[in-house]
mmCIF file with all atom_site columns, C-alpha atoms in Angstrom:
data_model
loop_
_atom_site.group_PDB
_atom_site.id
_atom_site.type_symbol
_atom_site.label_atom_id
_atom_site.label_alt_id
_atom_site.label_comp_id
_atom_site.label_asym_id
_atom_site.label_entity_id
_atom_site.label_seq_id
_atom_site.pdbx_PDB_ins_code
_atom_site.Cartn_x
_atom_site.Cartn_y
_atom_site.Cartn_z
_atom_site.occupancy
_atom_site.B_iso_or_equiv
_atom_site.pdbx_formal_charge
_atom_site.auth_seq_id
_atom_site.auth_comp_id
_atom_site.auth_asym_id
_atom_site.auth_atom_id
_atom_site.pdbx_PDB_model_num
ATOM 1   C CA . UNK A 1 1   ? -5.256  -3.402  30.185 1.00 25.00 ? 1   UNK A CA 1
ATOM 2   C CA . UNK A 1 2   ? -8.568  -2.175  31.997 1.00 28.00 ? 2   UNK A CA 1
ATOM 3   C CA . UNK A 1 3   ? -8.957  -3.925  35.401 1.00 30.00 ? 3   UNK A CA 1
ATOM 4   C CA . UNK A 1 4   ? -12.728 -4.922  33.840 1.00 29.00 ? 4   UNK A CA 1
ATOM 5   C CA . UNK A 1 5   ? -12.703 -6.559  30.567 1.00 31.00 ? 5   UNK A CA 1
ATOM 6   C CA . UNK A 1 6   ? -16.130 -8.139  29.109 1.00 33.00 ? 6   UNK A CA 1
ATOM 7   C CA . UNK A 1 7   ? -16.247 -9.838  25.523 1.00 33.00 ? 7   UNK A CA 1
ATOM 8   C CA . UNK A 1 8   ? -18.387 -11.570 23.121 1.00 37.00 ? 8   UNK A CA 1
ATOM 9   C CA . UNK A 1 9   ? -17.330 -13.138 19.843 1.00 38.00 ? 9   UNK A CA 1
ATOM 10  C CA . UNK A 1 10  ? -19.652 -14.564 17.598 1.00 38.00 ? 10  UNK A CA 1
ATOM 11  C CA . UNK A 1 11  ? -18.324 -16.799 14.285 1.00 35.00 ? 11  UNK A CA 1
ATOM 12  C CA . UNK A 1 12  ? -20.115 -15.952 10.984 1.00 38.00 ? 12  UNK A CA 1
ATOM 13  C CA . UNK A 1 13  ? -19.752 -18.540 8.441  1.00 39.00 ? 13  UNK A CA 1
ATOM 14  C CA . UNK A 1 14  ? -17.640 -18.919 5.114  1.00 42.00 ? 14  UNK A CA 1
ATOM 15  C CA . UNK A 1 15  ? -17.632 -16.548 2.232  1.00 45.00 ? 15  UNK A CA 1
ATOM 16  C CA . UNK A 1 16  ? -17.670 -18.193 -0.903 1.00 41.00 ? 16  UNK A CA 1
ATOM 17  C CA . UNK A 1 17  ? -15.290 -17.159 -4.003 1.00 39.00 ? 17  UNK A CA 1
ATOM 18  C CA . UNK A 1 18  ? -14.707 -14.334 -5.595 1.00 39.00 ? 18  UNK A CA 1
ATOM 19  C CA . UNK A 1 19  ? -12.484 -12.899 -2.738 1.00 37.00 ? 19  UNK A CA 1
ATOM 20  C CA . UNK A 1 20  ? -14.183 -9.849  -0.491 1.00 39.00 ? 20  UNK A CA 1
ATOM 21  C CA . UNK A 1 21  ? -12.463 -6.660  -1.246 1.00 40.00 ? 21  UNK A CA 1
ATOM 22  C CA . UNK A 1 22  ? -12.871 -3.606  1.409  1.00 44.00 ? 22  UNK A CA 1
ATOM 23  C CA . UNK A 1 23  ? -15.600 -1.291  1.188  1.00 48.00 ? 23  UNK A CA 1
ATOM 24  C CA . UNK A 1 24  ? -13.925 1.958   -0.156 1.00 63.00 ? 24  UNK A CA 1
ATOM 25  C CA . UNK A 1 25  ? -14.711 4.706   -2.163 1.00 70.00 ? 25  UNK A CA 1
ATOM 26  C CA . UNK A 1 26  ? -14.486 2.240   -5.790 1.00 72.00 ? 26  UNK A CA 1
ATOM 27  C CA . UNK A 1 27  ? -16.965 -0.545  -3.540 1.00 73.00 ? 27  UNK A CA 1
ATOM 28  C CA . UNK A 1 28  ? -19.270 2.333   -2.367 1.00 74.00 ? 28  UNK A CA 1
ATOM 29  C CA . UNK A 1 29  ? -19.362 2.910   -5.952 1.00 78.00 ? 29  UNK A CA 1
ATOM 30  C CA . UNK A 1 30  ? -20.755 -0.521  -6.494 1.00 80.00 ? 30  UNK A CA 1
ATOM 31  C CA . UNK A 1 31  ? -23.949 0.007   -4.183 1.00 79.00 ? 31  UNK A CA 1
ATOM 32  C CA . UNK A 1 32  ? -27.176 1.052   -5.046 1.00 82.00 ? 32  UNK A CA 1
ATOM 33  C CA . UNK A 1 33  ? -29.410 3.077   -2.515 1.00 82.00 ? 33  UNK A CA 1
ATOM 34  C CA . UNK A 1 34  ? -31.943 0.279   -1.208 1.00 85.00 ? 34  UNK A CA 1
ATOM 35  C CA . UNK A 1 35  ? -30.052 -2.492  -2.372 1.00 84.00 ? 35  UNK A CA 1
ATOM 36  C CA . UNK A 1 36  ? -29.759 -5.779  -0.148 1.00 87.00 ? 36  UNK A CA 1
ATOM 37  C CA . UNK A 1 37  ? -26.782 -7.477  0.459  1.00 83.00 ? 37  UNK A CA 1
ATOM 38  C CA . UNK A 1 38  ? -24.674 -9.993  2.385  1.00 85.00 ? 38  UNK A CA 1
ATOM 39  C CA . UNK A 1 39  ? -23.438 -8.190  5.556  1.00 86.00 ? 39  UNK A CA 1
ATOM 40  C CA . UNK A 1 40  ? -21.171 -9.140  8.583  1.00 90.00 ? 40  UNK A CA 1
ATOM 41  C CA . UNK A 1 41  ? -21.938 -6.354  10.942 1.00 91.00 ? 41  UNK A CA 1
ATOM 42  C CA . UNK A 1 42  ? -20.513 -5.825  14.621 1.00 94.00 ? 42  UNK A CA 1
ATOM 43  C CA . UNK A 1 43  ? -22.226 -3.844  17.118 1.00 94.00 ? 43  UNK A CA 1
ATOM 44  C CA . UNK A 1 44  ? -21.299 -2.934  20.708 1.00 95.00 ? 44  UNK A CA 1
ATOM 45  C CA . UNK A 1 45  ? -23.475 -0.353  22.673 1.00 94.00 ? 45  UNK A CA 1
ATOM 46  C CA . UNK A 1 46  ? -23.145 1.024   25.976 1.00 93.00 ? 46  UNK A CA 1
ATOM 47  C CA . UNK A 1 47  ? -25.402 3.739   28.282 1.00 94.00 ? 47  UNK A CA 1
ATOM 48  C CA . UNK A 1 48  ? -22.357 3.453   31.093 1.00 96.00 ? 48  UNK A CA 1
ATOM 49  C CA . UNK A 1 49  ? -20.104 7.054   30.997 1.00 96.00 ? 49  UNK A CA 1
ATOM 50  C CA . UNK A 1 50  ? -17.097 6.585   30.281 1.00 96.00 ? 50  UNK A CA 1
ATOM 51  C CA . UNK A 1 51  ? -17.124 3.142   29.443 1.00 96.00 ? 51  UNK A CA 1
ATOM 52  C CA . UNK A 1 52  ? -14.582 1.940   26.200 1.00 97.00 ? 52  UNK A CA 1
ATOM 53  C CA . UNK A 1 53  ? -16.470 -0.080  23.537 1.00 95.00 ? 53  UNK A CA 1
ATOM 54  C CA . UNK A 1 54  ? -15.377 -2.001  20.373 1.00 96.00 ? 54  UNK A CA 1
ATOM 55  C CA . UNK A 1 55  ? -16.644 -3.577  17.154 1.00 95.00 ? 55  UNK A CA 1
ATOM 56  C CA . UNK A 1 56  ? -14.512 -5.671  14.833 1.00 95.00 ? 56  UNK A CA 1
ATOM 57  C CA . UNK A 1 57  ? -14.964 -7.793  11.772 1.00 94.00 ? 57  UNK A CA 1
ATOM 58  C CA . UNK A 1 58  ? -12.249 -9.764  10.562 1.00 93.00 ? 58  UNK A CA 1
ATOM 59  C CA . UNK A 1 59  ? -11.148 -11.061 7.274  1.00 91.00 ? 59  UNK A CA 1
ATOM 60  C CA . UNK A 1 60  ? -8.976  -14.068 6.158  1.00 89.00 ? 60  UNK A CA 1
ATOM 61  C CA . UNK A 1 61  ? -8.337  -14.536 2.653  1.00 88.00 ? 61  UNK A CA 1
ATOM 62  C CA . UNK A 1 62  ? -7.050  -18.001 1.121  1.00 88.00 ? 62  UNK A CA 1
ATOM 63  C CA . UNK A 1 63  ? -4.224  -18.092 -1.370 1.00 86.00 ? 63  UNK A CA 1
ATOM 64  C CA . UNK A 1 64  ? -6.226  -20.205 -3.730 1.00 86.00 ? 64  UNK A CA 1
ATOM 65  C CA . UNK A 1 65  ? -9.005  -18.217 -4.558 1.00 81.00 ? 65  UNK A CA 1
ATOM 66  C CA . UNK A 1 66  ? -11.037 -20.405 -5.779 1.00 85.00 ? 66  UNK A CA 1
ATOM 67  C CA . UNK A 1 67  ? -11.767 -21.898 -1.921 1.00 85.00 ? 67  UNK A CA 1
ATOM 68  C CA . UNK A 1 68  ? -13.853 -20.132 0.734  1.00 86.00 ? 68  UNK A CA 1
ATOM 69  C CA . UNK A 1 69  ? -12.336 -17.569 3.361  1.00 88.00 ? 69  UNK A CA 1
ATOM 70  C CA . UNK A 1 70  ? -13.675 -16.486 6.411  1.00 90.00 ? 70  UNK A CA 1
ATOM 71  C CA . UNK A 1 71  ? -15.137 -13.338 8.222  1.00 92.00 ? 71  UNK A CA 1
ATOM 72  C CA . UNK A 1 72  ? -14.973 -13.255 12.293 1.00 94.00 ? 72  UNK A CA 1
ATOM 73  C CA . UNK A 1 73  ? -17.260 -10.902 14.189 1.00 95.00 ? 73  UNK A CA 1
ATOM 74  C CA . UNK A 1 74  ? -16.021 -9.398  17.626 1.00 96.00 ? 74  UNK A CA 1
ATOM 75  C CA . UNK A 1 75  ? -17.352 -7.047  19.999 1.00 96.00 ? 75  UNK A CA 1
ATOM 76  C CA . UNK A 1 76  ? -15.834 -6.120  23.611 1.00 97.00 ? 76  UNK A CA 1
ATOM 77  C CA . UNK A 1 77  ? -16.119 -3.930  26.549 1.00 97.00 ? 77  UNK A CA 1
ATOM 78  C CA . UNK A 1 78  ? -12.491 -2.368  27.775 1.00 97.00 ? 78  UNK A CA 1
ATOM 79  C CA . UNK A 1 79  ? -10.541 -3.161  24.221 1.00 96.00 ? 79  UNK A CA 1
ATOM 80  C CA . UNK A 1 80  ? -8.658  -0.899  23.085 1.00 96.00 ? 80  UNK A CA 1
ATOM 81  C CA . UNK A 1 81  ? -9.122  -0.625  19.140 1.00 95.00 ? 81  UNK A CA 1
ATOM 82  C CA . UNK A 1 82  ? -5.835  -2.467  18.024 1.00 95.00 ? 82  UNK A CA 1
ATOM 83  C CA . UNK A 1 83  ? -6.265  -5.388  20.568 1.00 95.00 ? 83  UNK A CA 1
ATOM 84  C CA . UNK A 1 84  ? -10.195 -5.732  19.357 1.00 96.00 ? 84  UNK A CA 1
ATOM 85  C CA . UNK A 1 85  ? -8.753  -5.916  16.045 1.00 94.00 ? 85  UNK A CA 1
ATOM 86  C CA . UNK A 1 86  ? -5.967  -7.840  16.294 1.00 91.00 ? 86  UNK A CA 1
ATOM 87  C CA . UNK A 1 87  ? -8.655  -10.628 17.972 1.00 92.00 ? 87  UNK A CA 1
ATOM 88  C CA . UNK A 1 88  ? -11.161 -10.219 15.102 1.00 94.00 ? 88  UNK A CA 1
ATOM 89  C CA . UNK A 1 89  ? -8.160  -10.655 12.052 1.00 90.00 ? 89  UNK A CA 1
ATOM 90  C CA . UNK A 1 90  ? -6.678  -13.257 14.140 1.00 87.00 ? 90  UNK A CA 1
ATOM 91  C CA . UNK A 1 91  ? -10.248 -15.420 14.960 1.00 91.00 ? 91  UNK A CA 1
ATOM 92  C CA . UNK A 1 92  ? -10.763 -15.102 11.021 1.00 91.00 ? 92  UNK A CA 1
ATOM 93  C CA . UNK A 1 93  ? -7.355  -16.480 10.130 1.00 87.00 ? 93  UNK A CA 1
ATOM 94  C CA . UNK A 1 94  ? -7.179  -19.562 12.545 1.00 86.00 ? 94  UNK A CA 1
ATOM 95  C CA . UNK A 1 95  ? -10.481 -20.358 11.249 1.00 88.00 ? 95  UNK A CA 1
ATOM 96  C CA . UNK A 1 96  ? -9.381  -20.298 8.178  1.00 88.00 ? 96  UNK A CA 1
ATOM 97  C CA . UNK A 1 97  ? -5.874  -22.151 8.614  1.00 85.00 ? 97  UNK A CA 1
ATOM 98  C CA . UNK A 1 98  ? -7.672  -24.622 10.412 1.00 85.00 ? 98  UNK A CA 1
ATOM 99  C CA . UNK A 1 99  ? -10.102 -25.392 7.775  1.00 86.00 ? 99  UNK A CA 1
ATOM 100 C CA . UNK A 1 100 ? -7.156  -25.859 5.594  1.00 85.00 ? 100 UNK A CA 1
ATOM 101 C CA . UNK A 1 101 ? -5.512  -28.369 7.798  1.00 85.00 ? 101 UNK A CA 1
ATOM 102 C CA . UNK A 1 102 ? -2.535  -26.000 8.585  1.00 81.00 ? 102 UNK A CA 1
ATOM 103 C CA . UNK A 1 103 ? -1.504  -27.268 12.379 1.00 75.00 ? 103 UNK A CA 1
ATOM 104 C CA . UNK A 1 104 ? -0.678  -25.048 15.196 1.00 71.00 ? 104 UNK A CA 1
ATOM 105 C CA . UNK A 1 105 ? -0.470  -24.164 18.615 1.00 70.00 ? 105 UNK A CA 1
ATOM 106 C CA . UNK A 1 106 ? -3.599  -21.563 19.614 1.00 69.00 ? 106 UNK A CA 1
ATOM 107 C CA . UNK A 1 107 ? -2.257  -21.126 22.263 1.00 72.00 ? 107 UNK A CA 1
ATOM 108 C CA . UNK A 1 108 ? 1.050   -19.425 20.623 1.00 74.00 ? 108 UNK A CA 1
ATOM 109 C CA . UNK A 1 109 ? 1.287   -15.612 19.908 1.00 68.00 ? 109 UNK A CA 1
ATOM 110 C CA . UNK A 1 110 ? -0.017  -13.940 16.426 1.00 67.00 ? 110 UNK A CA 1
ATOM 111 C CA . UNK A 1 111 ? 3.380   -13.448 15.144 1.00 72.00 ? 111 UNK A CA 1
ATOM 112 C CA . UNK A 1 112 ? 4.458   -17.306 15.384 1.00 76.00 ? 112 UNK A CA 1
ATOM 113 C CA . UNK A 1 113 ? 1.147   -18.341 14.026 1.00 72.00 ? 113 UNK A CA 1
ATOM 114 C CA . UNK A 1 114 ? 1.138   -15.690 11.082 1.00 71.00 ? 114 UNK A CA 1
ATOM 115 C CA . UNK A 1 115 ? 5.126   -17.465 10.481 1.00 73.00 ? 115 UNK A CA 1
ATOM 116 C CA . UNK A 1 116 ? 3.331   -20.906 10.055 1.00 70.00 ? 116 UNK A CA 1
ATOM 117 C CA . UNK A 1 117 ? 0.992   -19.578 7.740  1.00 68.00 ? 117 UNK A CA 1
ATOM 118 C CA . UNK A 1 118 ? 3.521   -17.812 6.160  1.00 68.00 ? 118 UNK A CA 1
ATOM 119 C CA . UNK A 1 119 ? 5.961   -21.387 5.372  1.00 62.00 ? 119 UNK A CA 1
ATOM 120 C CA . UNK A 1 120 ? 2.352   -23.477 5.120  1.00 72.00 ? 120 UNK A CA 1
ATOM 121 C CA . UNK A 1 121 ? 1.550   -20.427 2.329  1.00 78.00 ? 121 UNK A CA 1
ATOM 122 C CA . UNK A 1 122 ? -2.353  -20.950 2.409  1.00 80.00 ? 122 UNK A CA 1
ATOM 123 C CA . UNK A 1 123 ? -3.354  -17.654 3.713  1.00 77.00 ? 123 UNK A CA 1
ATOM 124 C CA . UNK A 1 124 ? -2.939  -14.612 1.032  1.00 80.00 ? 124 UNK A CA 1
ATOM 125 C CA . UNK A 1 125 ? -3.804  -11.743 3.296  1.00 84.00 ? 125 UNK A CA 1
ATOM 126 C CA . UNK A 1 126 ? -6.259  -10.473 6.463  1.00 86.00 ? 126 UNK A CA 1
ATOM 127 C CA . UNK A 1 127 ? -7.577  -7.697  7.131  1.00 88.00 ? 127 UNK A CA 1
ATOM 128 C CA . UNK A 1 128 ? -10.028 -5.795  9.856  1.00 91.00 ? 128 UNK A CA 1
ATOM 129 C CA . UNK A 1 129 ? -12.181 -2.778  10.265 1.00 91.00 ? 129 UNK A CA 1
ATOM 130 C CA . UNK A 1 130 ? -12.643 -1.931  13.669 1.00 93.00 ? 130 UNK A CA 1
ATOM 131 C CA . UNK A 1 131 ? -14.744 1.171   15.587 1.00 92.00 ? 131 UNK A CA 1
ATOM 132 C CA . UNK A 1 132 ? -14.318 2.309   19.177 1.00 93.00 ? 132 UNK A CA 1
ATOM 133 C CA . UNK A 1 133 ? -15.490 4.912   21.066 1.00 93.00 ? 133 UNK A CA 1
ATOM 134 C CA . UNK A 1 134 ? -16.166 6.337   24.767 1.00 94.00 ? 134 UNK A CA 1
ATOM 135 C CA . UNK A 1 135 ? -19.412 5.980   26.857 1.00 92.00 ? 135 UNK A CA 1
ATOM 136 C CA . UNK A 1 136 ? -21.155 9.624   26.795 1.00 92.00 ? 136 UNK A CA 1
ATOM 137 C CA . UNK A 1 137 ? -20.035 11.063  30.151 1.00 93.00 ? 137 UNK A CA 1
ATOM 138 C CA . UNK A 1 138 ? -23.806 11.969  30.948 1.00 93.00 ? 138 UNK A CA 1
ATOM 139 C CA . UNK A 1 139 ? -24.367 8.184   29.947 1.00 92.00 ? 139 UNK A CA 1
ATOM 140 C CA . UNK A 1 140 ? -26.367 8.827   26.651 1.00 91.00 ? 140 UNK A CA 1
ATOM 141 C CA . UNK A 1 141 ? -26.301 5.755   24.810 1.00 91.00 ? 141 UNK A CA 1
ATOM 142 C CA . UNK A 1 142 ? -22.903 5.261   22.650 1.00 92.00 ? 142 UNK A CA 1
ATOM 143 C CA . UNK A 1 143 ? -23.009 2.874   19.985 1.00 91.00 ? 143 UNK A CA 1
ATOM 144 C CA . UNK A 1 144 ? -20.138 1.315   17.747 1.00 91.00 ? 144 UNK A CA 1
ATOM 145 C CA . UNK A 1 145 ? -20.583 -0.335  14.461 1.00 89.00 ? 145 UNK A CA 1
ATOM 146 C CA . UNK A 1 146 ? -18.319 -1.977  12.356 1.00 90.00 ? 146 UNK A CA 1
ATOM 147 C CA . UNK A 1 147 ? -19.430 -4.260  9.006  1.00 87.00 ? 147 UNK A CA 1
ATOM 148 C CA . UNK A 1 148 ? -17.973 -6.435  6.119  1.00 86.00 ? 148 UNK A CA 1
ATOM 149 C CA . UNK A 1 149 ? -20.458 -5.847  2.567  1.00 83.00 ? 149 UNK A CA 1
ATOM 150 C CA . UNK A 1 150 ? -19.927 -8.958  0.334  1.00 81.00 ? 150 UNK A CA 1
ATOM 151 C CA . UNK A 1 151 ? -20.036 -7.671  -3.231 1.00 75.00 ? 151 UNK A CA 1
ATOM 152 C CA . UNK A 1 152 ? -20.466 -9.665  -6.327 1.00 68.00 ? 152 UNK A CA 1
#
């Protein structure tokens, strides 16, 4: 882990049924150029060389899909990509558990709070998309973007 390690997480709220699905070539498909939609977007920017950024979104998807799941938002300095991401999926899913009255520890690692959700079986899946990437080493502005598009 870097010795310096800055972060910021910001909540975004609910997503109502139907169920987000990940933007891939079939939901690109779905977008029109110009179009407006509902975004969750995660931006980190640095102009410090050599300095390791991240952006995350996180998903949590209920079971029953006719309640609403959630979408986390994460950006750090020093986070490696899997460690940003693993925050972002896991902010979105204890959100969600907690909404759904599933009790735990949150103090207590992923694995033994993905086993409770597991038994408690409220959460059908989670997901991330995550973006990293290096300061310029002649400290040019780097920045990172990662997003969540809610389609219809």
């Amino acid at each position: 882990m870097p010795k310096s390690l800055a972060t910021t997480s910001f909540v975004s709220p609910a997503f109502s049924p139907p169920i987000v699905k990940s933007l891939d070539q079939q939901g690109l498909k779905q977008l029109s150029p110009g179009q407006i939609v509902h975004v969750v977007i995660s931006e980190c920017a640095t102009a410090e060389p050599n300095r390791l950024i991240a952006a995350s979104v996180g998903v949590a998807i209920p079971r029953d899909r006719s309640t609403f799941g959630y979408l986390s938002e994460h950006h750090a300095y020093g986070q490696t990509a899997k460690t940003s991401a693993d925050y972002a999926e896991d902010l979105a899913a204890e959100m969600l558990a907690t909404v759904l009255g599933v009790e735990f520890d949150p103090q207590s690692s992923w694995d033994e709070k993905r086993e409770l959700w597991k038994i408690a079986d409220v959460i059908y899946k989670t997901k991330e998309v995550t973006q990293t990437a290096i300061g310029n080493k002649d400290g040019l502005w780097t920045t990172v973007v990662a997003a969540s598009v809610l389609l219809a």
